[in-house]
Tab-separated table of C-alpha atoms in Angstrom:
chain	number	residue	atom	x	y	z
D	489	MET	CA	19.854	31.647	-6.749
D	490	LYS	CA	17.516	28.315	-7.403
D	491	CYS	CA	18.113	26.544	-4.221
D	492	LYS	CA	16.603	28.056	-1.293
D	493	LEU	CA	18.314	28.789	2.149
D	494	VAL	CA	15.980	29.320	5.066
D	495	LYS	CA	15.783	29.202	8.952
D	496	GLY	CA	14.611	26.181	10.300
D	497	ASN	CA	11.168	26.356	12.416
D	498	LYS	CA	8.282	24.348	12.764
D	499	GLU	CA	6.558	26.260	10.123
D	500	ASN	CA	9.118	25.496	7.545
D	501	LEU	CA	8.826	21.782	8.595
D	502	LYS	CA	5.056	21.755	7.745
D	503	GLU	CA	5.453	23.624	4.708
D	504	LEU	CA	8.013	21.482	3.350
D	505	CYS	CA	6.269	18.295	4.486
D	506	GLY	CA	3.256	19.601	2.824
D	507	LYS	CA	5.253	20.332	-0.646
D	508	LEU	CA	7.014	17.050	-0.566
D	509	GLY	CA	3.768	15.041	-0.068
D	510	ALA	CA	2.116	16.864	-2.998
D	511	ARG	CA	4.952	15.985	-5.441
D	512	GLY	CA	3.588	14.009	-8.403
D	513	LYS	CA	-0.033	14.072	-7.047
D	514	MET	CA	-2.418	14.958	-9.962
D	515	ASP	CA	-5.981	14.171	-10.987
D	516	LEU	CA	-5.731	10.140	-11.281
D	517	GLY	CA	-9.363	9.879	-12.739
D	518	PRO	CA	-8.480	10.200	-16.617
D	519	ILE	CA	-5.335	7.867	-15.824
D	520	ILE	CA	-7.346	5.356	-13.770
D	521	ASP	CA	-9.877	5.373	-16.823
D	522	THR	CA	-6.945	4.886	-19.170
D	523	VAL	CA	-5.331	1.990	-17.324
D	524	ASN	CA	-8.621	0.520	-16.507
D	525	GLY	CA	-9.178	0.276	-19.982
D	526	VAL	CA	-5.854	-1.389	-20.683
D	527	LEU	CA	-6.323	-3.924	-17.921
D	528	ASP	CA	-9.703	-4.883	-19.180
D	529	ASP	CA	-8.490	-5.334	-22.765
D	530	ILE	CA	-5.668	-7.523	-21.793
D	531	LYS	CA	-7.698	-9.652	-19.385
D	532	THR	CA	-10.007	-10.332	-22.257
D	533	ASN	CA	-8.025	-10.448	-25.363
D	534	GLY	CA	-4.352	-11.438	-24.106
D	535	ASP	CA	-1.584	-11.273	-26.401
D	536	GLU	CA	-3.558	-9.422	-29.189
D	537	ALA	CA	-4.147	-6.536	-26.812
D	538	VAL	CA	-0.420	-6.719	-25.410
D	539	LEU	CA	0.886	-6.202	-28.920
D	540	LYS	CA	-1.655	-3.676	-30.240
D	541	TYR	CA	-0.613	-1.531	-27.070
D	542	THR	CA	3.153	-2.196	-27.683
D	543	LYS	CA	2.727	-0.957	-31.227
D	544	MET	CA	0.631	2.268	-29.951
D	545	PHE	CA	3.048	3.270	-27.379
D	546	ASP	CA	6.291	1.715	-28.090
D	547	LYS	CA	6.012	1.911	-31.805
D	548	ALA	CA	7.626	-1.756	-32.017
D	549	GLU	CA	5.847	-4.238	-34.240
D	550	LEU	CA	6.076	-7.612	-32.397
D	551	THR	CA	4.388	-11.003	-32.914
D	552	PRO	CA	3.625	-13.719	-30.089
D	553	ALA	CA	6.536	-15.550	-31.488
D	554	THR	CA	8.877	-12.501	-30.902
D	555	MET	CA	7.787	-11.072	-27.460
D	556	LYS	CA	9.807	-13.233	-25.597
D	557	VAL	CA	13.716	-12.780	-25.705
D	558	THR	CA	15.525	-15.806	-27.101
D	559	PRO	CA	18.941	-17.103	-25.918
D	560	GLU	CA	20.503	-15.932	-29.255
D	561	GLU	CA	19.284	-12.428	-28.108
D	562	ILE	CA	20.860	-12.669	-24.921
D	563	GLU	CA	24.191	-13.981	-26.140
D	564	ALA	CA	24.226	-10.997	-28.725
D	565	GLY	CA	23.317	-8.724	-25.914
D	566	PHE	CA	26.332	-9.861	-23.767
D	567	LYS	CA	28.699	-9.528	-26.612
D	568	ALA	CA	27.459	-5.754	-27.045
D	569	VAL	CA	28.174	-4.439	-23.777
D	570	ASP	CA	31.538	-2.888	-23.146
D	571	PRO	CA	33.586	-5.710	-21.188
D	572	ASP	CA	34.722	-3.334	-18.304
D	573	LEU	CA	30.876	-2.420	-17.642
D	574	LEU	CA	30.208	-6.048	-17.558
D	575	GLU	CA	32.752	-6.772	-14.688
D	576	VAL	CA	31.730	-3.838	-12.914
D	577	MET	CA	27.947	-5.165	-13.139
D	578	LYS	CA	28.979	-8.693	-12.164
D	579	LYS	CA	30.934	-7.133	-8.928
D	580	ALA	CA	27.773	-4.897	-7.888
D	581	ALA	CA	25.653	-8.172	-8.463
D	582	ALA	CA	27.894	-10.343	-6.331
D	583	ASN	CA	27.745	-7.682	-3.219
D	584	ILE	CA	24.040	-7.356	-3.808
D	585	ARG	CA	23.508	-11.102	-3.888
D	586	ALA	CA	25.675	-11.350	-0.476
D	587	PHE	CA	23.890	-8.674	1.204
D	588	HIS	CA	20.663	-10.248	0.588
D	589	GLU	CA	21.595	-13.399	1.354
D	590	LYS	CA	21.897	-12.376	5.037
D	591	GLN	CA	17.967	-11.889	4.988
D	592	ARG	CA	17.274	-15.498	4.099
D	593	GLU	CA	14.644	-16.740	6.437
D	594	GLU	CA	14.164	-20.326	7.739
D	595	GLY	CA	10.875	-20.478	9.966
D	596	PHE	CA	10.794	-22.394	13.234
D	597	MET	CA	8.935	-25.139	15.247
D	598	MET	CA	8.574	-24.704	18.789
D	599	GLU	CA	7.334	-27.337	21.396
D	600	VAL	CA	4.041	-26.145	23.322
D	601	GLY	CA	3.606	-29.250	25.672
D	602	LYS	CA	2.907	-32.979	25.665
D	603	GLY	CA	4.592	-33.148	22.155
D	604	ALA	CA	2.508	-30.536	20.665
D	605	GLN	CA	4.545	-28.349	18.278
D	606	VAL	CA	3.509	-25.026	16.214
D	607	GLY	CA	5.529	-23.066	14.100
D	608	VAL	CA	5.993	-21.354	10.643
D	609	LYS	CA	7.278	-22.753	7.390
D	610	VAL	CA	8.714	-20.532	4.850
D	611	ARG	CA	8.209	-21.089	1.069
D	612	PRO	CA	9.310	-18.662	-1.837
D	613	ILE	CA	6.490	-17.534	-4.189
D	614	GLY	CA	5.899	-19.269	-7.221
D	615	VAL	CA	6.655	-16.798	-10.062
D	616	ALA	CA	7.952	-13.147	-9.243
D	617	GLY	CA	7.377	-10.392	-11.862
D	618	VAL	CA	9.748	-7.625	-12.358
D	619	TYR	CA	9.321	-4.474	-14.326
D	620	VAL	CA	12.049	-1.984	-15.324
D	621	PRO	CA	11.058	0.867	-17.800
D	622	GLY	CA	12.871	1.755	-20.917
D	623	GLY	CA	13.175	5.442	-21.928
D	624	THR	CA	15.971	7.277	-23.044
D	625	ALA	CA	18.713	6.064	-20.088
D	626	PRO	CA	18.256	2.145	-19.270
D	627	LEU	CA	18.623	1.063	-15.794
D	628	PRO	CA	20.776	-2.162	-15.368
D	629	SER	CA	21.109	-1.472	-11.503
D	630	THR	CA	17.383	-1.282	-10.951
D	631	VAL	CA	17.509	-4.888	-12.930
D	632	LEU	CA	20.116	-6.257	-10.449
D	633	MET	CA	18.256	-4.692	-7.287
D	634	ASP	CA	14.838	-6.136	-8.274
D	635	VAL	CA	15.719	-9.496	-9.855
D	636	ILE	CA	18.524	-10.580	-7.445
D	637	PRO	CA	16.342	-10.537	-4.103
D	638	ALA	CA	13.540	-12.793	-5.853
D	639	SER	CA	16.579	-15.131	-6.914
D	640	VAL	CA	18.231	-15.399	-3.346
D	641	ALA	CA	14.613	-16.023	-1.885
D	642	GLY	CA	14.461	-19.201	-4.335
D	643	VAL	CA	11.602	-18.089	-6.418
D	644	PRO	CA	11.813	-20.672	-9.310
D	645	ARG	CA	10.242	-18.521	-12.063
D	646	ILE	CA	11.432	-15.011	-12.345
D	647	VAL	CA	9.552	-13.006	-15.400
D	648	PHE	CA	11.179	-10.013	-16.551
D	649	CYS	CA	9.316	-7.459	-18.564
D	650	THR	CA	10.883	-4.108	-20.026
D	651	PRO	CA	9.638	-1.942	-23.160
D	652	PRO	CA	11.212	-2.682	-26.542
D	653	GLN	CA	12.896	-0.370	-28.624
D	654	LYS	CA	11.326	0.737	-31.874
D	655	ASP	CA	13.011	-2.188	-33.755
D	656	GLY	CA	11.780	-4.776	-31.292
D	657	THR	CA	14.913	-5.586	-29.518
D	658	ILE	CA	16.015	-4.777	-25.515
D	659	ALA	CA	19.051	-2.688	-24.634
D	660	PRO	CA	21.949	-5.014	-24.410
D	661	VAL	CA	22.832	-3.715	-21.239
D	662	ILE	CA	19.482	-4.595	-19.874
D	663	LEU	CA	19.750	-8.115	-21.305
D	664	ALA	CA	22.757	-8.730	-19.670
D	665	ALA	CA	21.867	-7.396	-16.173
D	666	ALA	CA	18.558	-9.376	-16.003
D	667	THR	CA	20.689	-12.289	-16.931
D	668	ILE	CA	23.418	-11.766	-14.217
D	669	ALA	CA	20.753	-11.030	-11.834
D	670	GLY	CA	18.768	-14.642	-12.272
D	671	ALA	CA	15.779	-13.689	-14.546
D	672	THR	CA	14.361	-16.939	-16.000
D	673	GLU	CA	12.498	-15.439	-18.884
D	674	ILE	CA	12.497	-11.909	-20.448
D	675	TYR	CA	9.688	-10.257	-22.300
D	676	LYS	CA	9.390	-7.255	-24.761
D	677	VAL	CA	6.564	-5.429	-23.148
D	678	GLY	CA	6.246	-2.214	-21.208
D	679	GLY	CA	3.881	0.267	-19.532
D	680	SER	CA	0.643	-0.664	-18.075
D	681	GLN	CA	0.401	-3.399	-20.566
D	682	ALA	CA	3.265	-5.175	-18.981
D	683	ILE	CA	1.530	-5.098	-15.612
D	684	ALA	CA	-1.497	-6.208	-16.876
D	685	ALA	CA	0.017	-9.156	-18.739
D	686	MET	CA	1.849	-10.284	-15.399
D	687	ALA	CA	-1.269	-9.676	-13.172
D	688	TYR	CA	-3.534	-11.870	-15.292
D	689	GLY	CA	-1.407	-13.625	-17.798
D	690	THR	CA	-1.863	-13.995	-21.561
D	691	GLU	CA	-1.076	-16.769	-24.005
D	692	THR	CA	2.513	-15.979	-23.963
D	693	ILE	CA	3.296	-14.230	-20.562
D	694	PRO	CA	2.573	-16.045	-17.425
D	695	ARG	CA	0.331	-14.973	-14.587
D	696	VAL	CA	2.941	-14.101	-11.579
D	697	ASP	CA	2.068	-13.736	-7.943
D	698	LYS	CA	4.013	-10.409	-7.068
D	699	ILE	CA	4.945	-7.515	-9.358
D	700	CYS	CA	7.725	-5.131	-8.293
D	701	GLY	CA	9.777	-2.554	-9.911
D	702	PRO	CA	9.473	1.224	-10.796
D	703	GLY	CA	7.909	3.034	-13.621
D	704	ASN	CA	5.728	6.015	-14.715
D	705	ILE	CA	2.335	7.308	-13.486
D	706	TYR	CA	0.637	4.671	-15.837
D	707	VAL	CA	2.654	1.795	-14.406
D	708	ASN	CA	2.315	2.665	-10.821
D	709	THR	CA	-1.384	3.258	-11.079
D	710	ALA	CA	-1.685	-0.304	-13.075
D	711	LYS	CA	0.214	-1.575	-9.771
D	712	ARG	CA	-2.485	-0.035	-7.462
D	713	LEU	CA	-5.147	-1.327	-9.601
D	714	VAL	CA	-4.038	-4.915	-9.979
D	715	PHE	CA	-3.035	-5.194	-6.086
D	716	GLY	CA	-5.026	-7.825	-4.705
D	717	GLN	CA	-4.961	-9.892	-7.801
D	718	VAL	CA	-1.462	-10.003	-7.375
D	719	ASP	CA	0.968	-8.510	-4.403
D	720	ILE	CA	3.049	-5.626	-5.235
D	721	ASP	CA	6.497	-4.332	-3.867
D	722	MET	CA	5.552	-0.596	-2.708
D	723	PHE	CA	3.883	2.709	-4.247
D	724	ALA	CA	6.751	4.672	-5.484
D	725	GLY	CA	6.982	8.541	-5.663
D	726	PRO	CA	9.616	10.859	-6.878
D	727	SER	CA	13.258	10.411	-5.670
D	728	GLU	CA	14.533	12.244	-2.513
D	729	ILE	CA	17.487	12.872	-0.595
D	730	LEU	CA	17.721	14.462	3.062
D	731	ILE	CA	21.137	15.481	4.298
D	732	ILE	CA	22.040	16.136	7.673
D	733	ALA	CA	25.391	18.111	8.100
D	734	ASP	CA	27.618	19.869	10.713
D	735	ASP	CA	30.507	22.126	10.524
D	736	SER	CA	32.680	19.155	9.711
D	737	ALA	CA	31.267	18.555	6.363
D	738	ASN	CA	32.909	19.395	3.119
D	739	PRO	CA	30.462	21.788	1.252
D	740	GLU	CA	31.520	20.394	-2.120
D	741	PHE	CA	30.563	16.719	-1.032
D	742	VAL	CA	27.231	17.918	0.171
D	743	ALA	CA	26.361	20.035	-2.969
D	744	ALA	CA	27.667	16.805	-5.216
D	745	ASP	CA	25.200	14.625	-3.203
D	746	MET	CA	22.290	17.046	-3.530
D	747	LEU	CA	22.723	17.026	-7.380
D	748	SER	CA	23.114	13.537	-7.520
D	749	GLN	CA	19.166	12.983	-6.620
D	750	ALA	CA	17.765	16.402	-7.975
D	751	GLU	CA	18.993	15.233	-11.667
D	752	HIS	CA	16.291	12.215	-11.507
D	753	ASP	CA	13.548	14.560	-12.449
D	754	ARG	CA	11.834	18.011	-11.940
D	755	ILE	CA	10.175	16.907	-8.871
D	756	ALA	CA	13.300	15.163	-7.225
D	757	SER	CA	13.881	16.444	-3.692
D	758	ALA	CA	17.253	17.404	-2.147
D	759	ILE	CA	17.245	19.019	1.209
D	760	VAL	CA	20.253	19.863	3.592
D	761	LEU	CA	19.660	20.159	7.302
D	762	THR	CA	22.589	21.945	9.049
D	763	THR	CA	23.752	23.561	12.202
D	764	SER	CA	26.165	25.781	10.408
D	765	GLU	CA	25.299	29.006	8.763
D	766	LYS	CA	28.485	29.039	6.879
D	767	LEU	CA	28.420	25.455	5.810
D	768	ALA	CA	24.652	26.180	4.375
D	769	ASN	CA	26.105	29.354	2.517
D	770	ASP	CA	29.081	27.303	1.181
D	771	VAL	CA	26.624	24.501	-0.120
D	772	LEU	CA	24.226	26.771	-1.575
D	773	GLU	CA	27.232	28.255	-3.640
D	774	ALA	CA	28.643	24.948	-4.635
D	775	VAL	CA	25.046	23.853	-5.739
D	776	ASP	CA	24.640	26.771	-7.914
D	777	ARG	CA	27.896	26.584	-9.688
D	778	ARG	CA	27.664	22.690	-10.162
D	779	SER	CA	24.306	22.651	-11.538
D	780	ASP	CA	24.874	25.396	-14.086
D	781	GLU	CA	27.753	23.131	-15.279
D	782	ALA	CA	25.821	19.916	-15.260
D	783	ALA	CA	24.497	18.217	-18.037
D	784	ARG	CA	20.921	17.965	-16.970
D	785	ASN	CA	20.838	21.509	-15.890
D	786	GLU	CA	17.431	22.128	-17.380
D	787	ILE	CA	16.079	19.431	-14.939
D	788	LEU	CA	18.197	20.232	-11.955
D	789	ALA	CA	16.803	23.971	-12.366
D	790	SER	CA	13.378	22.961	-11.936
D	791	SER	CA	14.090	20.457	-8.775
D	792	LEU	CA	16.111	22.947	-7.219
D	793	GLU	CA	13.822	25.784	-7.661
D	794	ASN	CA	10.639	23.673	-6.284
D	795	TYR	CA	11.766	20.925	-4.002
D	796	CYS	CA	15.087	21.430	-2.652
D	797	SER	CA	16.014	23.547	0.457
D	798	ILE	CA	18.953	24.299	2.745
D	799	ILE	CA	17.744	24.658	6.168
D	800	VAL	CA	19.759	25.980	9.124
D	801	CYS	CA	18.623	24.502	12.437
D	802	ASP	CA	19.475	25.652	15.929
D	803	ASP	CA	20.849	22.376	16.994
D	804	LEU	CA	21.446	18.626	15.832
D	805	ASP	CA	18.435	17.394	17.696
D	806	THR	CA	16.173	20.063	15.646
D	807	ALA	CA	17.256	18.541	12.585
D	808	ILE	CA	16.967	14.874	13.801
D	809	ASP	CA	13.227	15.850	14.489
D	810	PHE	CA	12.833	17.258	11.131
D	811	SER	CA	14.079	14.022	9.421
D	812	GLU	CA	12.118	11.682	11.404
D	813	GLU	CA	9.060	13.812	10.411
D	814	ILE	CA	10.009	13.772	6.642
D	815	ALA	CA	10.988	10.081	6.726
D	816	PRO	CA	13.187	10.463	3.597
D	817	GLU	CA	13.806	7.777	0.847
D	818	HIS	CA	17.808	8.665	1.102
D	819	LEU	CA	19.395	9.883	4.628
D	820	GLU	CA	23.079	10.907	4.647
D	821	LEU	CA	24.285	11.832	8.181
D	822	VAL	CA	27.383	13.843	7.175
D	823	VAL	CA	28.161	14.678	10.900
D	824	SER	CA	31.319	14.297	13.125
D	825	ASN	CA	29.572	11.323	14.947
D	826	PRO	CA	27.261	9.809	12.498
D	827	GLU	CA	26.670	6.328	14.484
D	828	GLU	CA	25.527	8.376	17.577
D	829	VAL	CA	23.156	10.273	15.210
D	830	LEU	CA	22.006	6.882	13.544
D	831	ALA	CA	20.880	5.770	17.095
D	832	LYS	CA	18.140	8.368	16.816
D	833	ILE	CA	16.860	7.519	13.532
D	834	ASN	CA	13.785	5.534	12.937
D	835	ASN	CA	12.429	6.833	9.809
D	836	ALA	CA	14.379	6.472	6.540
D	837	GLY	CA	14.623	3.959	3.647
D	838	ALA	CA	18.306	3.771	3.440
D	839	VAL	CA	20.851	5.682	5.783
D	840	PHE	CA	24.374	6.680	4.696
D	841	LEU	CA	27.029	7.395	7.430
D	842	GLY	CA	29.879	9.925	6.919
D	843	SER	CA	31.449	11.790	4.169
D	844	TYR	CA	32.607	8.568	2.305
D	845	SER	CA	29.232	6.865	2.125
D	846	PRO	CA	27.386	8.990	-0.533
D	847	GLU	CA	24.062	7.853	-1.982
D	848	PRO	CA	25.104	6.736	-5.373
D	849	LEU	CA	27.066	4.090	-3.653
D	850	GLY	CA	23.808	2.746	-2.292
D	851	ASP	CA	22.535	3.237	-5.863
D	852	TYR	CA	24.866	0.871	-7.993
D	853	PHE	CA	27.268	-1.135	-5.936
D	854	ALA	CA	27.131	-1.085	-2.050
D	855	GLY	CA	24.692	-4.078	-1.615
D	856	PRO	CA	21.400	-2.895	0.209
D	857	ASN	CA	18.522	-2.342	-1.773
D	858	HIS	CA	17.983	0.703	-3.946
D	859	THR	CA	14.235	0.316	-4.124
D	860	LEU	CA	13.254	2.271	-1.443
D	861	PRO	CA	10.116	4.045	0.411
D	862	THR	CA	9.432	7.555	-0.485
D	863	SER	CA	7.197	10.400	0.158
D	864	GLY	CA	7.307	9.670	3.898
D	865	THR	CA	6.438	6.089	3.456
D	866	ALA	CA	9.521	5.189	5.242
D	867	ARG	CA	7.578	5.496	8.410
D	868	PHE	CA	5.796	2.057	7.673
D	869	PHE	CA	7.415	0.502	4.620
D	870	SER	CA	10.874	-1.070	4.003
D	871	PRO	CA	13.384	-1.223	1.234
D	872	LEU	CA	12.748	-4.330	-1.160
D	873	ASN	CA	14.290	-7.353	0.387
D	874	THR	CA	14.407	-10.984	0.180
D	875	GLY	CA	11.552	-11.552	2.424
D	876	ASP	CA	9.402	-9.912	0.126
D	877	PHE	CA	9.389	-12.904	-2.104
D	878	TYR	CA	8.602	-15.286	0.707
D	879	LYS	CA	5.246	-16.526	1.985
D	880	LYS	CA	4.497	-18.211	5.280
D	881	MET	CA	2.452	-21.088	6.253
D	882	SER	CA	1.537	-21.454	9.929
D	883	VAL	CA	1.866	-25.052	10.991
D	884	ILE	CA	-0.034	-26.842	14.019
D	885	ASN	CA	1.022	-30.433	15.230
D	886	TYR	CA	-0.942	-31.661	18.367
D	887	ASN	CA	-1.330	-35.462	19.256
D	888	GLU	CA	-4.150	-37.083	21.367
D	889	GLU	CA	-2.203	-36.356	24.581
D	890	SER	CA	-1.443	-32.732	24.130
D	891	LEU	CA	-5.217	-32.053	22.696
D	892	ARG	CA	-6.860	-33.572	25.598
D	893	GLU	CA	-4.948	-31.227	27.871
D	894	VAL	CA	-6.411	-27.966	26.310
D	895	TYR	CA	-9.662	-29.334	24.485
D	896	GLU	CA	-12.040	-27.874	27.352
D	897	ASP	CA	-10.493	-24.491	27.126
D	898	VAL	CA	-10.870	-24.343	23.229
D	899	ALA	CA	-14.414	-25.392	23.455
D	900	LYS	CA	-15.402	-22.876	26.004
D	901	PHE	CA	-13.507	-20.252	24.187
D	902	ALA	CA	-15.815	-21.304	20.891
D	903	ASP	CA	-18.902	-21.598	23.279
D	904	SER	CA	-18.432	-18.162	24.123
D	905	GLU	CA	-18.591	-16.944	20.414
D	906	GLY	CA	-21.875	-18.786	19.536
D	907	LEU	CA	-19.800	-21.157	17.351
D	908	THR	CA	-21.293	-24.222	18.530
D	909	CYS	CA	-19.687	-26.446	15.524
D	910	HIS	CA	-16.425	-25.303	16.571
D	911	ALA	CA	-16.704	-26.456	20.150
D	912	ALA	CA	-18.296	-29.857	18.672
D	913	SER	CA	-15.324	-30.415	16.573
D	914	ILE	CA	-13.019	-30.118	19.763
D	915	ARG	CA	-15.315	-31.987	21.814
D	916	THR	CA	-16.336	-35.013	19.680
D	917	ARG	CA	-12.880	-36.404	19.994
D	918	PHE	CA	-12.958	-36.901	23.688
D	919	GLU	CA	-16.852	-36.774	24.475
D	920	LYS	CA	-19.359	-39.371	23.754
């Protein structure tokens, strides 16, 4: 059997959390050195360096003139996409947009006495950078999820980067998704060189204010290294799902949902916490059978063996405690009373209620963002959202009367810190 069935206890949980936290961790020293070299090169040499790395890593020969996608290429991309898929993408985009429009922020102004006001003004960032990897499987769903919140926030310039294919083109479905989502410009550049180009700017690619989107270890390392020069969305790790299930759950559904995450890569994690030993055994059988029949069965086998477990817990509260400690990226509550259990959940990226809210529904169509905190960071990170593309300015508006009311208090506070010029700035308005 590839997936393990164990009895839940504190020792299991500690071991499991340690194993999940270790996923994907490696000696980053050589990678940091490599990425720093790319960053420095592009900071110094701009387009020339970007094109050099594009040829080196993506085997595509481009020029500054062909690095940016043209309207003609976008039009050709739309024509090359299956019309039925195009309609599905437009429906998904409408759902994602509607959800993220509910997250818009307006700011506020409040009266604090004698005509004085304080408040917050909300403004979109000026330029957003979105990165989506290429690889063997284009990810149009991620394009929609990462571009649409920036569009809804009102970001005027949305720069989209993705690696070119060897012939110097972008997959048509990616071009269509980026355009539907609202990208204002698309560039054929990938890897850490794309992150560097967006962070520092080149002759062709503009400097952005924030970079979001997934990528490999080099992309994620580059994002860490440029953080501070620009903002980033989050530090993403391997994908994961945790399913809390009782004896009302359908074992075939649970097994299918486990595999939907385990097929991502060899270090993806899928865990079931259940109060039913019968369900645990039925899920185990279904997982083994389904994984053997799946197209990506070699990836599944590695993920299931190393990072997947079915854990039998004494009661539902124990399962909830386990979940809270793990803080999973995706949490399915396949129980008879999912709303009651949800009331006890504080740490999860996205929560799916009941047997008919499977995780892939959130990946593609429902509307909430699928760019989620991983590796336990749901304890303090949130899903990508419209607010990630805002910046906020405090506003203070006192008049003479309202400042006179409080100036002695302010000056006294400044005096207490030994900042006499601060105090004088206040007193000079009212004392000779």
